[in-house]
Short mmCIF file of C-alpha atoms in Angstrom, two decimals:
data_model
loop_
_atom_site.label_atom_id
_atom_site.label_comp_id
_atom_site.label_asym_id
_atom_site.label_seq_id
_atom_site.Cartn_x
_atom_site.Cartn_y
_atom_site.Cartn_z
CA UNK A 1011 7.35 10.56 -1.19
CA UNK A 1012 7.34 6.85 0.01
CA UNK A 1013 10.45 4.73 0.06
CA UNK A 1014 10.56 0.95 0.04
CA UNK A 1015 7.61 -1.11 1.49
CA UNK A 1016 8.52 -2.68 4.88
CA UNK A 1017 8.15 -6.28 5.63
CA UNK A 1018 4.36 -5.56 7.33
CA UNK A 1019 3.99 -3.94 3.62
CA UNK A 1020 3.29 -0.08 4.54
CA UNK A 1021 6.18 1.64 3.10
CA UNK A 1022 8.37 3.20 5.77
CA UNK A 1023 9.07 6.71 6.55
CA UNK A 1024 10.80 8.95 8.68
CA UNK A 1025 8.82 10.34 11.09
CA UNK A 1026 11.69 13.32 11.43
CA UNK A 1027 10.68 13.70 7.31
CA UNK A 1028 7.38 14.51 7.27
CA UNK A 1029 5.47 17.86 6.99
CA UNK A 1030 2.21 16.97 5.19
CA UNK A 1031 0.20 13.80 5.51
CA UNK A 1032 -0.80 13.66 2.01
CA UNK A 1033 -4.20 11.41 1.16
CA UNK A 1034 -5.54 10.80 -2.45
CA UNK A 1035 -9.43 9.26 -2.89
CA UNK A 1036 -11.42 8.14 -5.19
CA UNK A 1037 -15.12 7.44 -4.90
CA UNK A 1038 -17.00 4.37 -6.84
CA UNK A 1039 -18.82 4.90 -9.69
CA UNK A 1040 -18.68 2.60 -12.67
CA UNK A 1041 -17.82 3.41 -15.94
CA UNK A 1042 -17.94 6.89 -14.41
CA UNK A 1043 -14.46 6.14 -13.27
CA UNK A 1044 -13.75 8.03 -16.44
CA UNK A 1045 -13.92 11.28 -14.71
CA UNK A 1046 -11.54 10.96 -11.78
CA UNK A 1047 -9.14 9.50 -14.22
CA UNK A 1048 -9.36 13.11 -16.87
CA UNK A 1049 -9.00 14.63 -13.46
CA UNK A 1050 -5.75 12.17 -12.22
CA UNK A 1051 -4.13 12.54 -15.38
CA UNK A 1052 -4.47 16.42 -15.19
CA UNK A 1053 -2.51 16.90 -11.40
CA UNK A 1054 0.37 14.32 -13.15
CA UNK A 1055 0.73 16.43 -15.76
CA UNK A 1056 1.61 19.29 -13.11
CA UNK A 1057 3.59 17.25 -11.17
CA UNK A 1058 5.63 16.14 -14.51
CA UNK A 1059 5.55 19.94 -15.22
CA UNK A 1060 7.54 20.54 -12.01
CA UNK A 1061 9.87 17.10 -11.70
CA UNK A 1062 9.76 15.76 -14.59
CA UNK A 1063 8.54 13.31 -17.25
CA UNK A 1064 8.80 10.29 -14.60
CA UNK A 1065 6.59 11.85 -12.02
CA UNK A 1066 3.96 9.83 -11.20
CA UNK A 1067 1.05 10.44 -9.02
CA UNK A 1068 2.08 7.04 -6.46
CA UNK A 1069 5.41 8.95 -5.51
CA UNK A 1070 3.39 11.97 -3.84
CA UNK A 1071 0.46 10.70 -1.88
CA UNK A 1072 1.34 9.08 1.56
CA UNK A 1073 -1.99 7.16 0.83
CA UNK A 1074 -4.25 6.39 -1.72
CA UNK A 1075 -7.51 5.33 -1.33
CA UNK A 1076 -10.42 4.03 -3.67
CA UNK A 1077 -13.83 2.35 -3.68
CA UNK A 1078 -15.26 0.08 -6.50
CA UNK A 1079 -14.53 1.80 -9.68
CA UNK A 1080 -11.85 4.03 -7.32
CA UNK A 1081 -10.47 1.05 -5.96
CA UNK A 1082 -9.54 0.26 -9.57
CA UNK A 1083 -7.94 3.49 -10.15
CA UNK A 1084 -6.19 3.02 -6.64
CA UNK A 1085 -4.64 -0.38 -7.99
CA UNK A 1086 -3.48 1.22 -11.31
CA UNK A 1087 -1.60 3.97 -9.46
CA UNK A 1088 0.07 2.11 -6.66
CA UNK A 1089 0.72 -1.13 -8.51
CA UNK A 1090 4.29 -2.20 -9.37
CA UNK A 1091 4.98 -2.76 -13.05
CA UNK A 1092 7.80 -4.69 -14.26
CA UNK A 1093 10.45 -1.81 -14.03
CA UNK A 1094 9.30 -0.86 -10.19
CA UNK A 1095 7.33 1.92 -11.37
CA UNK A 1096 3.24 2.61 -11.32
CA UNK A 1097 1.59 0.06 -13.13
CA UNK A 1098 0.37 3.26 -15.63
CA UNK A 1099 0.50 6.51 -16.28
CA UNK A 1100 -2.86 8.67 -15.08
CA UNK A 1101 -2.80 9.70 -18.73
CA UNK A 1102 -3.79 6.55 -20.03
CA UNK A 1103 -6.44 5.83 -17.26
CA UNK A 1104 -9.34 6.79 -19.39
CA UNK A 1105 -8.28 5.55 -22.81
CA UNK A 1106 -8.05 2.26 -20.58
CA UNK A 1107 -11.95 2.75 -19.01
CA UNK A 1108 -12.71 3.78 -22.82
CA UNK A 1109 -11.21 0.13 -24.44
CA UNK A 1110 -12.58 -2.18 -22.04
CA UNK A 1111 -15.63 -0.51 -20.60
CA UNK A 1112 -17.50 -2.23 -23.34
CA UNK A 1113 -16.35 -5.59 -22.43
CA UNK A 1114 -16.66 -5.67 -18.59
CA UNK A 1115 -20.20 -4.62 -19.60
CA UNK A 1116 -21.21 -6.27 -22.79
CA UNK A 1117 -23.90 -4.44 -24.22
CA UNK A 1118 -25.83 -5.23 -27.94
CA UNK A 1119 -28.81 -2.74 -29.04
CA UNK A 1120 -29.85 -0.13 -26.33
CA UNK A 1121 -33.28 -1.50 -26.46
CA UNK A 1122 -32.35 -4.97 -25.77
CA UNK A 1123 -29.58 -4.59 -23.83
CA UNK A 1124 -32.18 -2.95 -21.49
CA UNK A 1125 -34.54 -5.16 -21.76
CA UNK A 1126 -32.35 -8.09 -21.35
CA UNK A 1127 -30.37 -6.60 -18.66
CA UNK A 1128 -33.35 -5.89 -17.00
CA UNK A 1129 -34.29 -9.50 -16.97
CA UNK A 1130 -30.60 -10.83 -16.02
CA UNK A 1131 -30.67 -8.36 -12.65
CA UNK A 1132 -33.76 -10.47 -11.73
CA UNK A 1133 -32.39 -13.88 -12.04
CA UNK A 1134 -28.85 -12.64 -11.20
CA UNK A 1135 -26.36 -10.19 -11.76
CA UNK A 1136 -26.11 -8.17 -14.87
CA UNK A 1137 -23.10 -8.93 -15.77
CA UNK A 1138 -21.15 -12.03 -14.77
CA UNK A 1139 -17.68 -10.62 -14.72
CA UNK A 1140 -15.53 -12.72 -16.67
CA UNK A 1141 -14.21 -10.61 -18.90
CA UNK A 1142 -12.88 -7.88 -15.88
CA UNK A 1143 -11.84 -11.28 -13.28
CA UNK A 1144 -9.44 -11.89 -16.30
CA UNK A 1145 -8.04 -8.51 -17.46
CA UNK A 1146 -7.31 -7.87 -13.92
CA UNK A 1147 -5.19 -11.21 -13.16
CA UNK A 1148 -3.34 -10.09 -16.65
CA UNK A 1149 -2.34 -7.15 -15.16
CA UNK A 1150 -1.95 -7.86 -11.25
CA UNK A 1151 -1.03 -11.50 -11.70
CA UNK A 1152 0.05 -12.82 -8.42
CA UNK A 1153 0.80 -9.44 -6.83
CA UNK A 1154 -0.19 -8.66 -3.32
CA UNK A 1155 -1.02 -6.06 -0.92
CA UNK A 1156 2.24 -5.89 0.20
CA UNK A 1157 3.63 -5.02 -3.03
CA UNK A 1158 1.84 -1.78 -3.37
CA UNK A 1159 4.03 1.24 -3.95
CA UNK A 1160 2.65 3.75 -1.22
CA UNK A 1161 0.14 2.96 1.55
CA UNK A 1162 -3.17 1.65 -0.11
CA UNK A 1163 -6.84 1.65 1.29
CA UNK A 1164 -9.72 0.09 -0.67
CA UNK A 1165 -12.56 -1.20 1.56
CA UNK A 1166 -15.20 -3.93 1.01
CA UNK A 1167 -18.01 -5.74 2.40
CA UNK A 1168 -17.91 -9.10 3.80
CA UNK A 1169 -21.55 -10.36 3.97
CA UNK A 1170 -20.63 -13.63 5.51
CA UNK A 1171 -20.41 -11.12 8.97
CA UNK A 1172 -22.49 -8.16 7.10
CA UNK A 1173 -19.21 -5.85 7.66
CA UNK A 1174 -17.12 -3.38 6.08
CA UNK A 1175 -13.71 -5.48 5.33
CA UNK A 1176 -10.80 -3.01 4.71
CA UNK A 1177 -7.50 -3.93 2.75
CA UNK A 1178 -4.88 -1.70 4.03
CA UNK A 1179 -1.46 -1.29 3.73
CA UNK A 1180 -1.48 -0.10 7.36
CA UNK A 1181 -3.21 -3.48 9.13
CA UNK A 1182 -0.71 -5.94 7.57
CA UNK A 1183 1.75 -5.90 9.98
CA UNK A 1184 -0.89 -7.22 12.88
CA UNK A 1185 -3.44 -9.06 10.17
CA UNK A 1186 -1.38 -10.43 7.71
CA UNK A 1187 -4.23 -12.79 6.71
CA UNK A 1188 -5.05 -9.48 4.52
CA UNK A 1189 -2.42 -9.63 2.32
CA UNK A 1190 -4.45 -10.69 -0.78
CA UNK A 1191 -3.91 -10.72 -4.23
CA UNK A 1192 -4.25 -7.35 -5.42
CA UNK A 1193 -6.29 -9.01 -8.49
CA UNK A 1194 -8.91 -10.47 -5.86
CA UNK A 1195 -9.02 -7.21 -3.77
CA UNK A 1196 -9.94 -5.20 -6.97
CA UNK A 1197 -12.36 -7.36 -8.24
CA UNK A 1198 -14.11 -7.45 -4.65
CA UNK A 1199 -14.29 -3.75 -4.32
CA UNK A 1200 -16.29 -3.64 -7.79
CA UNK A 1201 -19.06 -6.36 -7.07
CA UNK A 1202 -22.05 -4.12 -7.00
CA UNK A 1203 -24.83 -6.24 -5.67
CA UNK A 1204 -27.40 -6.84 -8.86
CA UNK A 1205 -24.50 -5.66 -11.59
CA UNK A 1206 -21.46 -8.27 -10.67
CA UNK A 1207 -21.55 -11.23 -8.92
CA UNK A 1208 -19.76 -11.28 -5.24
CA UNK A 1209 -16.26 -12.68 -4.96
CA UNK A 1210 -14.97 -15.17 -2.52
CA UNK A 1211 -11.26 -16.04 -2.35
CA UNK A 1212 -9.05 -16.97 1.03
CA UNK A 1213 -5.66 -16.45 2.47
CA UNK A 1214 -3.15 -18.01 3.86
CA UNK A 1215 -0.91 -16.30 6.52
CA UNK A 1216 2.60 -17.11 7.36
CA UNK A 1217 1.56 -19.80 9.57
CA UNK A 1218 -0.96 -21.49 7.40
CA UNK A 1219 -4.06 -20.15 8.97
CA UNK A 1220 -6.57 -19.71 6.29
CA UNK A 1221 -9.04 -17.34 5.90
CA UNK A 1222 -12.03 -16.98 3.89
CA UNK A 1223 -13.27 -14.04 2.04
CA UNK A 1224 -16.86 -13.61 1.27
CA UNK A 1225 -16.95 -9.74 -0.59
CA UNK A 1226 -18.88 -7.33 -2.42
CA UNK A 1227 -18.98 -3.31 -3.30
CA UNK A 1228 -17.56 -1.00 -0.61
CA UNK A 1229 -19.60 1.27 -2.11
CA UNK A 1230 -22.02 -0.61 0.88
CA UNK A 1231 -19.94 0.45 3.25
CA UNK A 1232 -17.93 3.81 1.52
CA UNK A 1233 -18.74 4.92 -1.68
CA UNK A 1234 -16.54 7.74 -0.80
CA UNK A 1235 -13.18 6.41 0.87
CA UNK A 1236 -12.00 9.62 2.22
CA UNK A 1237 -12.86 9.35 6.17
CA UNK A 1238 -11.53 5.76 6.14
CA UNK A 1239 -8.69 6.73 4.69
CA UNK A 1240 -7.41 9.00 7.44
CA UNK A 1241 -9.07 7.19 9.93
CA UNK A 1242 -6.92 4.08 9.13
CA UNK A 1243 -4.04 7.10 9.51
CA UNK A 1244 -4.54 7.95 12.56
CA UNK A 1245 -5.09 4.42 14.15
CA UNK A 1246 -2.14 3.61 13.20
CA UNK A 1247 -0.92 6.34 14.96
CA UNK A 1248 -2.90 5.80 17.62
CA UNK A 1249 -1.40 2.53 17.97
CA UNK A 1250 2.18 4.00 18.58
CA UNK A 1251 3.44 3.24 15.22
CA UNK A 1252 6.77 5.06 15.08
CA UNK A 1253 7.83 4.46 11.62
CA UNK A 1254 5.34 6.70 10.21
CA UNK A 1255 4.02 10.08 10.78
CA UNK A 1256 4.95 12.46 14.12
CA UNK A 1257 1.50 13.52 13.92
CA UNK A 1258 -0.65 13.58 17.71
CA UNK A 1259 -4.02 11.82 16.86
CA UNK A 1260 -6.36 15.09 16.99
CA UNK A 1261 -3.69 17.09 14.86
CA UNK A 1262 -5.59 16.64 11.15
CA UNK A 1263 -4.39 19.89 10.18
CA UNK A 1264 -1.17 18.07 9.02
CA UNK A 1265 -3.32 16.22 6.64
CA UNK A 1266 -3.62 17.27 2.85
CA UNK A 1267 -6.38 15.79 1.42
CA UNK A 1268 -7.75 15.50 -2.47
CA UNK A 1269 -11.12 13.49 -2.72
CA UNK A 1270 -12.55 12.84 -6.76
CA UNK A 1271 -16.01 11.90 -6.86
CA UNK A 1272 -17.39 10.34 -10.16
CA UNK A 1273 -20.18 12.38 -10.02
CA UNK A 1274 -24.02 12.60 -9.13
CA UNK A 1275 -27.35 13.65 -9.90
CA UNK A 1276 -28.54 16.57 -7.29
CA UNK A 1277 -31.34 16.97 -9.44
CA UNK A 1278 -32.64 13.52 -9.69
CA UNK A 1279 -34.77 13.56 -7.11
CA UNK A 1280 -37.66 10.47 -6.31
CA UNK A 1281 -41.23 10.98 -4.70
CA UNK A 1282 -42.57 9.95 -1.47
CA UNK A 1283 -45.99 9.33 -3.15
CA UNK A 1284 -44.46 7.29 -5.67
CA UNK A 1285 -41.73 4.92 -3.71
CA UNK A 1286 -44.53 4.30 -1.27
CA UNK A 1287 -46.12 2.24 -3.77
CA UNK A 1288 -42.76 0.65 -4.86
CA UNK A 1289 -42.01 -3.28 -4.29
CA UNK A 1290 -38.39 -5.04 -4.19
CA UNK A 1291 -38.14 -4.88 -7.87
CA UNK A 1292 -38.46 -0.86 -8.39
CA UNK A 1293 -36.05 -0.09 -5.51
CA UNK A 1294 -33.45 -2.55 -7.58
CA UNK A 1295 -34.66 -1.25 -11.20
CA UNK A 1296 -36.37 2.04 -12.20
CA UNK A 1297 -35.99 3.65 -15.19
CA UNK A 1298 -32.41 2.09 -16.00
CA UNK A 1299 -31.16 2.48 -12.88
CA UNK A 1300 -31.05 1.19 -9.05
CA UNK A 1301 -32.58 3.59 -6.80
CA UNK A 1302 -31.57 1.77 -3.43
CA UNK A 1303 -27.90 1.55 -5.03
CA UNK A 1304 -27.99 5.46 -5.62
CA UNK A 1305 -29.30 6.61 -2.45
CA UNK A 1306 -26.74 4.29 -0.49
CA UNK A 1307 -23.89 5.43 -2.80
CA UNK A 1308 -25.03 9.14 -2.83
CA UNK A 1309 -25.36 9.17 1.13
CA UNK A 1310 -22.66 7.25 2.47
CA UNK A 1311 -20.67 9.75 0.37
CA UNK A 1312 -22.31 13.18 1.44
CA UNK A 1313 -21.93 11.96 4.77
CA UNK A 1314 -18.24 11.51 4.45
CA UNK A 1315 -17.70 15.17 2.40
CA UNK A 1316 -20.05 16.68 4.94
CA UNK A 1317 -18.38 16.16 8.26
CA UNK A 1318 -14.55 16.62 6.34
CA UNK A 1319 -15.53 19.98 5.59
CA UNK A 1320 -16.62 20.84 9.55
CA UNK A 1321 -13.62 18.86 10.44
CA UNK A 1322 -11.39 20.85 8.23
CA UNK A 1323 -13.34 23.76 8.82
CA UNK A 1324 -12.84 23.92 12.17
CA UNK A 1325 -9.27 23.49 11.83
CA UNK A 1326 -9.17 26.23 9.96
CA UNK A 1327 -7.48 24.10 7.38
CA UNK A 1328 -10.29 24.63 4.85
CA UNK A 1329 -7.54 24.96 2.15
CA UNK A 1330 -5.98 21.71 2.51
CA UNK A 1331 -9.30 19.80 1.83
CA UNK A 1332 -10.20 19.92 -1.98
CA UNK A 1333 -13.20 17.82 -3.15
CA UNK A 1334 -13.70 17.78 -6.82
CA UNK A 1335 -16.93 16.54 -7.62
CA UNK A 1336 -19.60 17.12 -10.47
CA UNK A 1337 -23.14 17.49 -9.28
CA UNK A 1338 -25.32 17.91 -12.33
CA UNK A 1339 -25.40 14.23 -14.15
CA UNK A 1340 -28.33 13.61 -16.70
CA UNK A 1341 -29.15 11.08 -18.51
CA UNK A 1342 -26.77 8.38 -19.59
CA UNK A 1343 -23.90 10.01 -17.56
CA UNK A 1344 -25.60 8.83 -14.53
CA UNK A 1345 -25.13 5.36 -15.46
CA UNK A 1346 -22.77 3.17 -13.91
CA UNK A 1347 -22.81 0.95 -17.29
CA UNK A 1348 -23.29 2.84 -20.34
CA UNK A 1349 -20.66 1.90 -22.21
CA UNK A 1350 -21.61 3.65 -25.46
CA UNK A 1351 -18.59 5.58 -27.15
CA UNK A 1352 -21.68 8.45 -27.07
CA UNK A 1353 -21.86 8.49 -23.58
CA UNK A 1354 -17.75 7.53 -22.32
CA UNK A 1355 -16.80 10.57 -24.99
CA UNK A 1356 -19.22 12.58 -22.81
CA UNK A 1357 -17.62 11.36 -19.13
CA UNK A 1358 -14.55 12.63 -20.96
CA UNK A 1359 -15.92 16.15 -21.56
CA UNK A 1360 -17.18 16.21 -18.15
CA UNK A 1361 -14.58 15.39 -16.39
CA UNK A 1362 -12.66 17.98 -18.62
CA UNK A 1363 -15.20 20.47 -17.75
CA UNK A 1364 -15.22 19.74 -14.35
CA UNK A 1365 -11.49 21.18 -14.13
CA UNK A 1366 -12.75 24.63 -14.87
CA UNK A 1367 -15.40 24.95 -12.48
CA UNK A 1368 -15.00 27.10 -9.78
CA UNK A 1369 -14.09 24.73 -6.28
CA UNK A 1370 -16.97 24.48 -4.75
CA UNK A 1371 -17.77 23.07 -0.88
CA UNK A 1372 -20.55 21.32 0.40
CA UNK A 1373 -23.32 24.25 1.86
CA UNK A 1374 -23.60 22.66 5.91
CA UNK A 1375 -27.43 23.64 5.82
CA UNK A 1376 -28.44 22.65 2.74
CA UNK A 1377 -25.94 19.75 1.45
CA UNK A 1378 -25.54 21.75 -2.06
CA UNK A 1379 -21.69 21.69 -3.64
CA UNK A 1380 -21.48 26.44 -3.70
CA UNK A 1381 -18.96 28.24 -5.19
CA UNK A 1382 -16.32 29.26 -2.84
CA UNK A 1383 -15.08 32.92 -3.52
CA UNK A 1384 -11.50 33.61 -4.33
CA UNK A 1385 -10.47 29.58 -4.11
CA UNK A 1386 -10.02 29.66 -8.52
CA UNK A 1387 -10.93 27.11 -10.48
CA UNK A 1388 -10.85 23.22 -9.77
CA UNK A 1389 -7.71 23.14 -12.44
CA UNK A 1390 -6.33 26.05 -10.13
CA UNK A 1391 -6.72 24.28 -6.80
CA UNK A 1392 -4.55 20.89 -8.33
CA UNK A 1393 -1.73 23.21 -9.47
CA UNK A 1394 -1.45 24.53 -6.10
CA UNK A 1395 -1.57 21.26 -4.86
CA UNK A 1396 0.67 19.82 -6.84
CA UNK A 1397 3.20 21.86 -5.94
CA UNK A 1398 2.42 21.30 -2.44
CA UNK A 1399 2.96 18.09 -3.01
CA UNK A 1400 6.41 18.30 -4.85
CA UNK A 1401 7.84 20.82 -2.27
CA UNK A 1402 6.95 18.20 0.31
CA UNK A 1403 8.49 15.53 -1.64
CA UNK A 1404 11.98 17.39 -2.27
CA UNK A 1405 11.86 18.40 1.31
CA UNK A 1406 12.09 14.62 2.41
CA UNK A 1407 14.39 13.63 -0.16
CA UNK A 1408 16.98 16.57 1.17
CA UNK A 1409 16.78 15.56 4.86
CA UNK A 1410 17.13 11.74 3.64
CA UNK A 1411 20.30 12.61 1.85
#
């Protein structure tokens, strides 16, 4: 839908053009990235159904945001290959999770990779990041911000100032300082404190001012990108910007939005009796996993789903809002780094799965994902979507001509 980037780097549009303010997320999660991407590759595949082989996901959504794992995905999408096109296909998003999964986290024998990761998360991280620090500058090389093929929105957390620090194509034009390196922006969004290290890097602006980065997980700050991605929307139209959307700050029923989670664990549930009694070292580790981690990850994320669907709701623009999200991990699948071909063949399946389940919405008392009559099946929902999305699309390309 979104024509070449402007020199402040958000790609320009004509406010006469548009219809639909169309928003993709993507919420953190690991190796569990593996789902959202079944799920991506899925709505391309309709959108290729109705354009075309070259459709890709990047030339629909107005914006695209990610966290972590989801700012990965982001990065694939909207990234400019070497014919001008999305770095890669959604197809191939999971076969890419599936080959190097296993080397951003190197794993030997379950038993000792436990035992032994266990250890390294007490010294330091898990994992030192090597192996992903270098895959991404392979692919991104010295590609920045600007670059990006549609608007792009991947937060962080700086905890030089212990605040959320958002990369957005939106801010460039008045903080050009954040035009990073799309390599270093990645790699910050995926720190997760105890499991990779945190990344520093700096900037230079146009006028040589340099500034320093100091970044880890915005899964701290949003695990689930969606709210920051329209609220970065609407301050920019706040802000008067007239070269995107005609839309008046309260008017969010203009906004499409499709938010992939990477799934949780409603049923894991931890005892009062039994945290009270927990030290530092249970809240990081317990039972394979980092409690604290989940609960921020799992909240910040509710939150977000929570008050979308009593914004939307009250717009009585239910309809445009479709989370996807699966809500009954176990085991392994829980993980953020079990990288076993046993368990990423079983994110696969999942996120498979997860296409024919009914849509579901977030209950407002109880904070349960429910079946929502008559709305069809997850796989449904995208088709409709998708051609949402390409009517929009042709639309603008017939007024442009």
């Amino acid at each position: 839908m979104t024509s070449t980037s402007s020199a402040g780097g958000a790609p320009q549009i004509n406010p006469e053009k548009v219809k639909l303010v169309t928003v993709l997320s993507i919420d953190g999660g690991g190796v569990r990235g593996i789902i959202p991407a079944v799920v991506l590759a899925f709505l391309e595949e309709k959108l290729q159904e109705l354009d075309g082989p070259d459709a890709r996901i990047a030339d629909y959504f107005d914006v695209i945001a990610g966290t972590s794992t989801g700012g990965l995905l982001t990065t694939m999408l909207a990234a400019p290959g070497k014919n001008g096109r999305p770095l890669f296909n959604a197809k191939d998003l999971a076969q890419f999770y599936i080959d190097h999964s296993p080397k951003i986290f190197p794993q030997k024998n379950w038993i000792l990779s436990k035992i032994f990761g266990t250890l390294r998360m007490v010294r330091g991280p898990k994992y030192d990041g090597k192996y992903l620090h270098a895959l991404l500058g392979q692919y991104l090389g010295d590609m920045k911000l600007d670059k990006a093929l549609t608007n792009v929105i991947i937060p962080t957390f700086d905890i030089a100032f212990l605040q959320p620090t958002i990369f957005s194509s939106f801010e460039l034009k008045h903080r050009p300082s954040k035009n990073a390196l799309l390599s270093d922006i990645a790699i910050s969004t995926s720190a997760a404190p105890t499991f990779f290290p945190a990344h520093y890097f700096e900037t230079k602006d146009e006028k040589g001012n340099t500034r320093a980065f100091n970044l880890v997980d915005g899964g701290v700050a949003a695990n689930n990108p969606t709210l920051c991605a329209m609220s970065q929307v609407t301050k920019d139209i706040v802000l008067g910007n007239d070269d995107f959307f005609p839309v008046k700050p309260v008017d969010y029923g203009k906004f499409m939005v499709v938010s992939i989670g990477c799934g949780s664990n409603r049923n894991r549930k931890y005892s009062a009796k039994a945290a009270a009694k927990w030290g530092i070292f249970n809240w990081l580790i317990k039972d394979g996993t980092a409690p604290i981690i989940d609960m921020f990850n799992s909240a910040s994320g509710d939150m977000v789903d929570i008050h979308l669907c009593v914004l939307f709701r009250a717009l009585r623009s239910s309809r445009n809002y479709l989370r996807i999200q699966y809500d009954q991990l176990t085991g392994s699948a829980g993980s953020i780094d079990d990288c076993s071909k046993e368990n990423m063949d079983k994110l696969v399946k999942i996120g498979k799965d997860l296409l024919g389940q009914t849509v579901s919405r977030v209950d407002l008392e109880t904070g349960r994902n429910v079946d929502v009559p008559g709305e069809g099946t997850n796989a449904e929902q995208l088709a409709k979507f998708a051609k949402q999305l390409s009517e929009e699309r042709r639309r603008r390309q017939k007024l442009s001509n």
